[in-house]
């Protein structure tokens, strides 16, 4: 296997781990919105932390590293092609946001829900709201739409900024819809 193919293989492994991890987090978070049971709530927070640490982070590090070396191997500029800037720009945004706002919140949620569960507390709206603030919901529901835009950049390779920015605007609209409807749908189905 030559160097380029090895990088491409690593890139595909990386975004498979990352994508799979983000979808798994979506399911565990959905369970947290759906349940009325404190133990289940704590358990879903535990799975969210597991999926982030064991799938999303290794996937992100792999896709980011191989992506960097793919750009160099292909001899393309990091700043000229809208699709390349779209890939590393959105990736950096997601990586920083994921390891700051999101990580601080899901670690806090894990700690608080575990303590509340061990204390035998019942699941109140207060515990729920503290666990998933509006900011946390926005950054959480942003993950999958933004990753989809990155995949669009890597596969369709839009050569105009208008196309990349339009894709980002569509992703932001979908994120708004997820923030508005997913917690409500989950609660309705609970
Ligand atoms: C969430 C992060 C990322 C995802 C989901 C992702 C996804 C993809 C996908 C689906 C492809 C197309 C693969 C194919 O043609 O078979 C691709 C190609 C590519 N990606 Fe990424 N990528 C990510 C991050 C990055 C980063 C951070 C960079 C650069 C620093 C990068 C650089 C590239 C390059 C240069 C290609 C073209 C490879 C080629 O022509 O063979 N990617 N990526």
mmCIF file of C-alpha atoms and ligand atoms in Angstrom:
data_model
loop_
_atom_site.group_PDB
_atom_site.id
_atom_site.type_symbol
_atom_site.label_atom_id
_atom_site.label_comp_id
_atom_site.label_asym_id
_atom_site.label_seq_id
_atom_site.Cartn_x
_atom_site.Cartn_y
_atom_site.Cartn_z
ATOM 1 C CA UNK A 1 0.000 0.000 0.000
ATOM 2 C CA UNK A 2 1.599 3.309 -1.044
ATOM 3 C CA UNK A 3 1.778 6.359 1.260
ATOM 4 C CA UNK A 4 -1.171 8.192 -0.355
ATOM 5 C CA UNK A 5 -3.453 5.134 -0.167
ATOM 6 C CA UNK A 6 -2.429 4.596 3.461
ATOM 7 C CA UNK A 7 -3.374 8.201 4.252
ATOM 8 C CA UNK A 8 -6.694 7.867 2.421
ATOM 9 C CA UNK A 9 -7.408 4.588 4.274
ATOM 10 C CA UNK A 10 -6.581 6.306 7.603
ATOM 11 C CA UNK A 11 -8.812 9.258 6.660
ATOM 12 C CA UNK A 12 -11.762 6.953 5.979
ATOM 13 C CA UNK A 13 -11.193 5.043 9.246
ATOM 14 C CA UNK A 14 -10.994 8.391 11.045
ATOM 15 C CA UNK A 15 -14.266 9.810 9.788
ATOM 16 C CA UNK A 16 -16.017 6.454 10.231
ATOM 17 C CA UNK A 17 -15.046 6.427 13.941
ATOM 18 C CA UNK A 18 -15.940 10.112 14.298
ATOM 19 C CA UNK A 19 -19.272 9.833 12.467
ATOM 20 C CA UNK A 20 -20.188 6.616 14.278
ATOM 21 C CA UNK A 21 -19.318 8.206 17.630
ATOM 22 C CA UNK A 22 -21.408 11.325 16.956
ATOM 23 C CA UNK A 23 -24.421 9.211 15.939
ATOM 24 C CA UNK A 24 -24.009 7.086 19.096
ATOM 25 C CA UNK A 25 -23.901 10.283 21.213
ATOM 26 C CA UNK A 26 -27.088 11.459 19.479
ATOM 27 C CA UNK A 27 -28.840 8.229 20.559
ATOM 28 C CA UNK A 28 -27.586 8.352 24.172
ATOM 29 C CA UNK A 29 -28.574 12.028 24.445
ATOM 30 C CA UNK A 30 -31.990 11.244 22.961
ATOM 31 C CA UNK A 31 -32.410 8.601 25.679
ATOM 32 C CA UNK A 32 -31.528 11.230 28.303
ATOM 33 C CA UNK A 33 -34.226 13.570 26.964
ATOM 34 C CA UNK A 34 -36.742 10.690 26.812
ATOM 35 C CA UNK A 35 -36.373 9.071 30.234
ATOM 36 C CA UNK A 36 -38.084 9.999 33.527
ATOM 37 C CA UNK A 37 -35.841 7.662 35.517
ATOM 38 C CA UNK A 38 -32.783 9.102 37.316
ATOM 39 C CA UNK A 39 -30.731 5.888 36.913
ATOM 40 C CA UNK A 40 -31.408 5.755 33.143
ATOM 41 C CA UNK A 41 -30.577 9.483 32.923
ATOM 42 C CA UNK A 42 -27.231 8.916 34.664
ATOM 43 C CA UNK A 43 -26.552 5.849 32.491
ATOM 44 C CA UNK A 44 -27.163 7.757 29.230
ATOM 45 C CA UNK A 45 -24.811 10.530 30.417
ATOM 46 C CA UNK A 46 -22.212 7.819 31.082
ATOM 47 C CA UNK A 47 -22.593 6.460 27.538
ATOM 48 C CA UNK A 48 -22.325 9.967 26.059
ATOM 49 C CA UNK A 49 -18.948 10.346 27.805
ATOM 50 C CA UNK A 50 -17.819 6.869 26.651
ATOM 51 C CA UNK A 51 -18.753 7.543 22.988
ATOM 52 C CA UNK A 52 -16.983 10.921 23.008
ATOM 53 C CA UNK A 53 -13.797 9.573 24.627
ATOM 54 C CA UNK A 54 -13.497 6.247 22.797
ATOM 55 C CA UNK A 55 -14.933 7.000 19.339
ATOM 56 C CA UNK A 56 -15.198 10.741 18.621
ATOM 57 C CA UNK A 57 -11.781 11.817 19.949
ATOM 58 C CA UNK A 58 -9.684 8.986 18.360
ATOM 59 C CA UNK A 59 -11.660 9.479 15.105
ATOM 60 C CA UNK A 60 -11.095 13.252 15.146
ATOM 61 C CA UNK A 61 -7.361 12.893 15.809
ATOM 62 C CA UNK A 62 -7.049 10.320 13.006
ATOM 63 C CA UNK A 63 -9.091 12.248 10.417
ATOM 64 C CA UNK A 64 -7.359 15.541 11.309
ATOM 65 C CA UNK A 65 -3.839 14.125 11.075
ATOM 66 C CA UNK A 66 -4.424 12.165 7.856
ATOM 67 C CA UNK A 67 -6.286 15.151 6.385
ATOM 68 C CA UNK A 68 -3.305 17.426 7.035
ATOM 69 C CA UNK A 69 -0.892 15.010 5.350
ATOM 70 C CA UNK A 70 -3.343 14.370 2.471
ATOM 71 C CA UNK A 71 -3.319 18.082 1.635
ATOM 72 C CA UNK A 72 0.495 18.055 1.650
ATOM 73 C CA UNK A 73 0.674 14.817 -0.344
ATOM 74 C CA UNK A 74 -1.724 16.177 -2.989
ATOM 75 C CA UNK A 75 0.356 19.361 -3.172
ATOM 76 C CA UNK A 76 -2.754 21.547 -2.812
ATOM 77 C CA UNK A 77 -2.910 24.796 -0.844
ATOM 78 C CA UNK A 78 -4.567 24.911 2.561
ATOM 79 C CA UNK A 79 -6.093 28.303 1.745
ATOM 80 C CA UNK A 80 -7.097 28.347 -1.964
ATOM 81 C CA UNK A 81 -9.669 25.618 -2.503
ATOM 82 C CA UNK A 82 -13.022 26.406 -0.781
ATOM 83 C CA UNK A 83 -13.599 22.679 -0.098
ATOM 84 C CA UNK A 84 -10.207 22.266 1.609
ATOM 85 C CA UNK A 85 -10.686 25.388 3.764
ATOM 86 C CA UNK A 86 -14.211 24.129 4.513
ATOM 87 C CA UNK A 87 -12.816 20.796 5.702
ATOM 88 C CA UNK A 88 -10.058 21.984 8.048
ATOM 89 C CA UNK A 89 -11.874 25.179 9.091
ATOM 90 C CA UNK A 90 -15.055 23.403 10.196
ATOM 91 C CA UNK A 91 -12.994 20.545 11.634
ATOM 92 C CA UNK A 92 -10.982 22.974 13.804
ATOM 93 C CA UNK A 93 -14.190 24.703 14.945
ATOM 94 C CA UNK A 94 -15.757 21.361 15.874
ATOM 95 C CA UNK A 95 -12.558 20.122 17.550
ATOM 96 C CA UNK A 96 -12.169 23.254 19.723
ATOM 97 C CA UNK A 97 -15.881 23.498 20.595
ATOM 98 C CA UNK A 98 -16.055 19.740 21.256
ATOM 99 C CA UNK A 99 -13.108 19.813 23.644
ATOM 100 C CA UNK A 100 -14.175 22.958 25.497
ATOM 101 C CA UNK A 101 -17.919 23.759 25.837
ATOM 102 C CA UNK A 102 -19.183 20.238 25.066
ATOM 103 C CA UNK A 103 -16.565 18.401 27.136
ATOM 104 C CA UNK A 104 -16.982 20.659 30.209
ATOM 105 C CA UNK A 105 -20.757 20.167 30.014
ATOM 106 C CA UNK A 106 -20.885 16.379 29.542
ATOM 107 C CA UNK A 107 -18.291 15.835 32.290
ATOM 108 C CA UNK A 108 -20.392 18.021 34.624
ATOM 109 C CA UNK A 109 -23.595 16.209 33.602
ATOM 110 C CA UNK A 110 -21.910 12.839 34.181
ATOM 111 C CA UNK A 111 -20.733 13.897 37.668
ATOM 112 C CA UNK A 112 -24.032 15.526 38.740
ATOM 113 C CA UNK A 113 -26.290 12.777 37.384
ATOM 114 C CA UNK A 114 -24.133 10.065 38.966
ATOM 115 C CA UNK A 115 -24.240 11.874 42.371
ATOM 116 C CA UNK A 116 -28.014 12.445 42.096
ATOM 117 C CA UNK A 117 -28.580 8.813 41.125
ATOM 118 C CA UNK A 118 -26.403 7.468 43.976
ATOM 119 C CA UNK A 119 -28.247 9.792 46.410
ATOM 120 C CA UNK A 120 -31.518 8.219 45.213
ATOM 121 C CA UNK A 121 -32.821 11.587 43.950
ATOM 122 C CA UNK A 122 -35.678 11.701 41.444
ATOM 123 C CA UNK A 123 -35.193 13.265 38.017
ATOM 124 C CA UNK A 124 -36.530 16.852 38.193
ATOM 125 C CA UNK A 125 -36.833 19.483 35.429
ATOM 126 C CA UNK A 126 -34.159 21.411 37.341
ATOM 127 C CA UNK A 127 -31.671 18.531 37.054
ATOM 128 C CA UNK A 128 -32.576 18.185 33.374
ATOM 129 C CA UNK A 129 -32.112 21.880 32.587
ATOM 130 C CA UNK A 130 -28.849 22.031 34.529
ATOM 131 C CA UNK A 131 -27.587 18.994 32.606
ATOM 132 C CA UNK A 132 -28.446 20.319 29.149
ATOM 133 C CA UNK A 133 -28.425 24.123 28.966
ATOM 134 C CA UNK A 134 -29.499 25.826 25.708
ATOM 135 C CA UNK A 135 -25.820 26.449 24.822
ATOM 136 C CA UNK A 136 -25.051 22.771 25.401
ATOM 137 C CA UNK A 137 -27.999 21.721 23.239
ATOM 138 C CA UNK A 138 -26.857 24.031 20.407
ATOM 139 C CA UNK A 139 -23.230 22.804 20.358
ATOM 140 C CA UNK A 140 -24.405 19.202 20.728
ATOM 141 C CA UNK A 141 -26.956 19.351 17.863
ATOM 142 C CA UNK A 142 -24.416 21.226 15.695
ATOM 143 C CA UNK A 143 -22.076 18.192 15.533
ATOM 144 C CA UNK A 144 -23.854 16.043 12.948
ATOM 145 C CA UNK A 145 -24.970 18.833 10.520
ATOM 146 C CA UNK A 146 -21.458 20.366 10.509
ATOM 147 C CA UNK A 147 -19.772 16.975 10.019
ATOM 148 C CA UNK A 148 -22.150 16.400 7.103
ATOM 149 C CA UNK A 149 -20.940 19.689 5.544
ATOM 150 C CA UNK A 150 -17.323 18.501 5.969
ATOM 151 C CA UNK A 151 -18.198 15.198 4.222
ATOM 152 C CA UNK A 152 -19.910 17.246 1.458
ATOM 153 C CA UNK A 153 -16.676 19.255 1.053
ATOM 154 C CA UNK A 154 -14.570 16.077 0.867
ATOM 155 C CA UNK A 155 -16.787 14.211 -1.610
ATOM 156 C CA UNK A 156 -18.450 16.896 -3.790
ATOM 157 C CA UNK A 157 -15.483 19.310 -3.539
ATOM 158 C CA UNK A 158 -17.404 22.556 -4.103
ATOM 159 C CA UNK A 159 -15.110 25.045 -5.880
ATOM 160 C CA UNK A 160 -17.106 28.157 -4.900
ATOM 161 C CA UNK A 161 -17.404 29.850 -1.520
ATOM 162 C CA UNK A 162 -21.124 30.376 -2.173
ATOM 163 C CA UNK A 163 -21.671 26.607 -2.184
ATOM 164 C CA UNK A 164 -19.651 26.070 1.014
ATOM 165 C CA UNK A 165 -21.376 28.965 2.831
ATOM 166 C CA UNK A 166 -24.807 27.797 1.622
ATOM 167 C CA UNK A 167 -24.075 24.319 3.013
ATOM 168 C CA UNK A 168 -23.074 25.885 6.362
ATOM 169 C CA UNK A 169 -26.294 27.972 6.467
ATOM 170 C CA UNK A 170 -28.372 24.838 5.751
ATOM 171 C CA UNK A 171 -26.477 23.028 8.567
ATOM 172 C CA UNK A 172 -27.257 25.892 10.981
ATOM 173 C CA UNK A 173 -30.972 25.761 10.048
ATOM 174 C CA UNK A 174 -31.052 21.997 10.621
ATOM 175 C CA UNK A 175 -29.312 22.521 13.974
ATOM 176 C CA UNK A 176 -32.008 25.027 14.993
ATOM 177 C CA UNK A 177 -34.727 22.511 14.062
ATOM 178 C CA UNK A 178 -32.971 19.759 16.071
ATOM 179 C CA UNK A 179 -32.692 22.041 19.139
ATOM 180 C CA UNK A 180 -36.409 22.959 18.883
ATOM 181 C CA UNK A 181 -37.895 19.540 18.091
ATOM 182 C CA UNK A 182 -35.669 16.695 19.383
ATOM 183 C CA UNK A 183 -36.095 17.320 23.153
ATOM 184 C CA UNK A 184 -39.866 17.839 22.604
ATOM 185 C CA UNK A 185 -40.243 14.707 20.459
ATOM 186 C CA UNK A 186 -38.183 12.675 22.954
ATOM 187 C CA UNK A 187 -40.282 13.893 25.902
ATOM 188 C CA UNK A 188 -43.504 13.204 23.957
ATOM 189 C CA UNK A 189 -42.303 9.637 23.202
ATOM 190 C CA UNK A 190 -40.980 9.141 26.793
HETATM 191 C C1 LIG B 1 -14.667 15.783 10.506
HETATM 192 C C2 LIG B 1 -13.580 15.782 9.816
HETATM 193 C C3 LIG B 1 -13.458 15.255 8.387
HETATM 194 C C4 LIG B 1 -14.286 14.452 7.675
HETATM 195 C C5 LIG B 1 -15.625 13.871 8.114
HETATM 196 C C6 LIG B 1 -13.672 14.275 6.358
HETATM 197 C C7 LIG B 1 -14.244 13.528 5.331
HETATM 198 C C8 LIG B 1 -13.674 13.375 4.086
HETATM 199 C C9 LIG B 1 -14.272 12.619 3.006
HETATM 200 C C10 LIG B 1 -15.632 11.911 3.073
HETATM 201 C C11 LIG B 1 -13.418 12.669 1.941
HETATM 202 C C12 LIG B 1 -13.608 12.030 0.578
HETATM 203 C C13 LIG B 1 -12.925 10.712 0.605
HETATM 204 C C14 LIG B 1 -12.997 10.069 -0.770
HETATM 205 O O1 LIG B 1 -12.902 10.757 -1.790
HETATM 206 O O2 LIG B 1 -13.105 8.844 -0.782
HETATM 207 C C15 LIG B 1 -12.290 13.456 2.359
HETATM 208 C C16 LIG B 1 -11.220 13.750 1.538
HETATM 209 C C17 LIG B 1 -10.241 14.630 1.895
HETATM 210 N N1 LIG B 1 -10.078 15.264 3.119
HETATM 211 FE FE1 LIG B 1 -11.257 15.097 4.718
HETATM 212 N N2 LIG B 1 -12.491 14.961 6.305
HETATM 213 C C18 LIG B 1 -12.324 15.586 7.516
HETATM 214 C C19 LIG B 1 -11.303 16.401 7.908
HETATM 215 C C20 LIG B 1 -10.295 16.788 7.062
HETATM 216 C C21 LIG B 1 -9.243 17.718 7.427
HETATM 217 C C22 LIG B 1 -9.113 18.382 8.808
HETATM 218 C C23 LIG B 1 -8.460 17.887 6.321
HETATM 219 C C24 LIG B 1 -7.245 18.754 6.128
HETATM 220 C C25 LIG B 1 -6.517 19.272 7.057
HETATM 221 C C26 LIG B 1 -9.003 17.020 5.279
HETATM 222 C C27 LIG B 1 -8.461 16.891 4.000
HETATM 223 C C28 LIG B 1 -8.972 16.070 3.027
HETATM 224 C C29 LIG B 1 -8.369 15.933 1.692
HETATM 225 C C30 LIG B 1 -7.132 16.650 1.192
HETATM 226 C C31 LIG B 1 -9.175 15.033 0.996
HETATM 227 C C32 LIG B 1 -8.993 14.594 -0.468
HETATM 228 C C33 LIG B 1 -8.289 13.294 -0.500
HETATM 229 C C34 LIG B 1 -8.101 12.819 -1.944
HETATM 230 O O3 LIG B 1 -8.272 13.523 -2.882
HETATM 231 O O4 LIG B 1 -7.783 11.690 -2.089
HETATM 232 N N3 LIG B 1 -10.115 16.371 5.757
HETATM 233 N N4 LIG B 1 -12.462 13.864 3.675
#
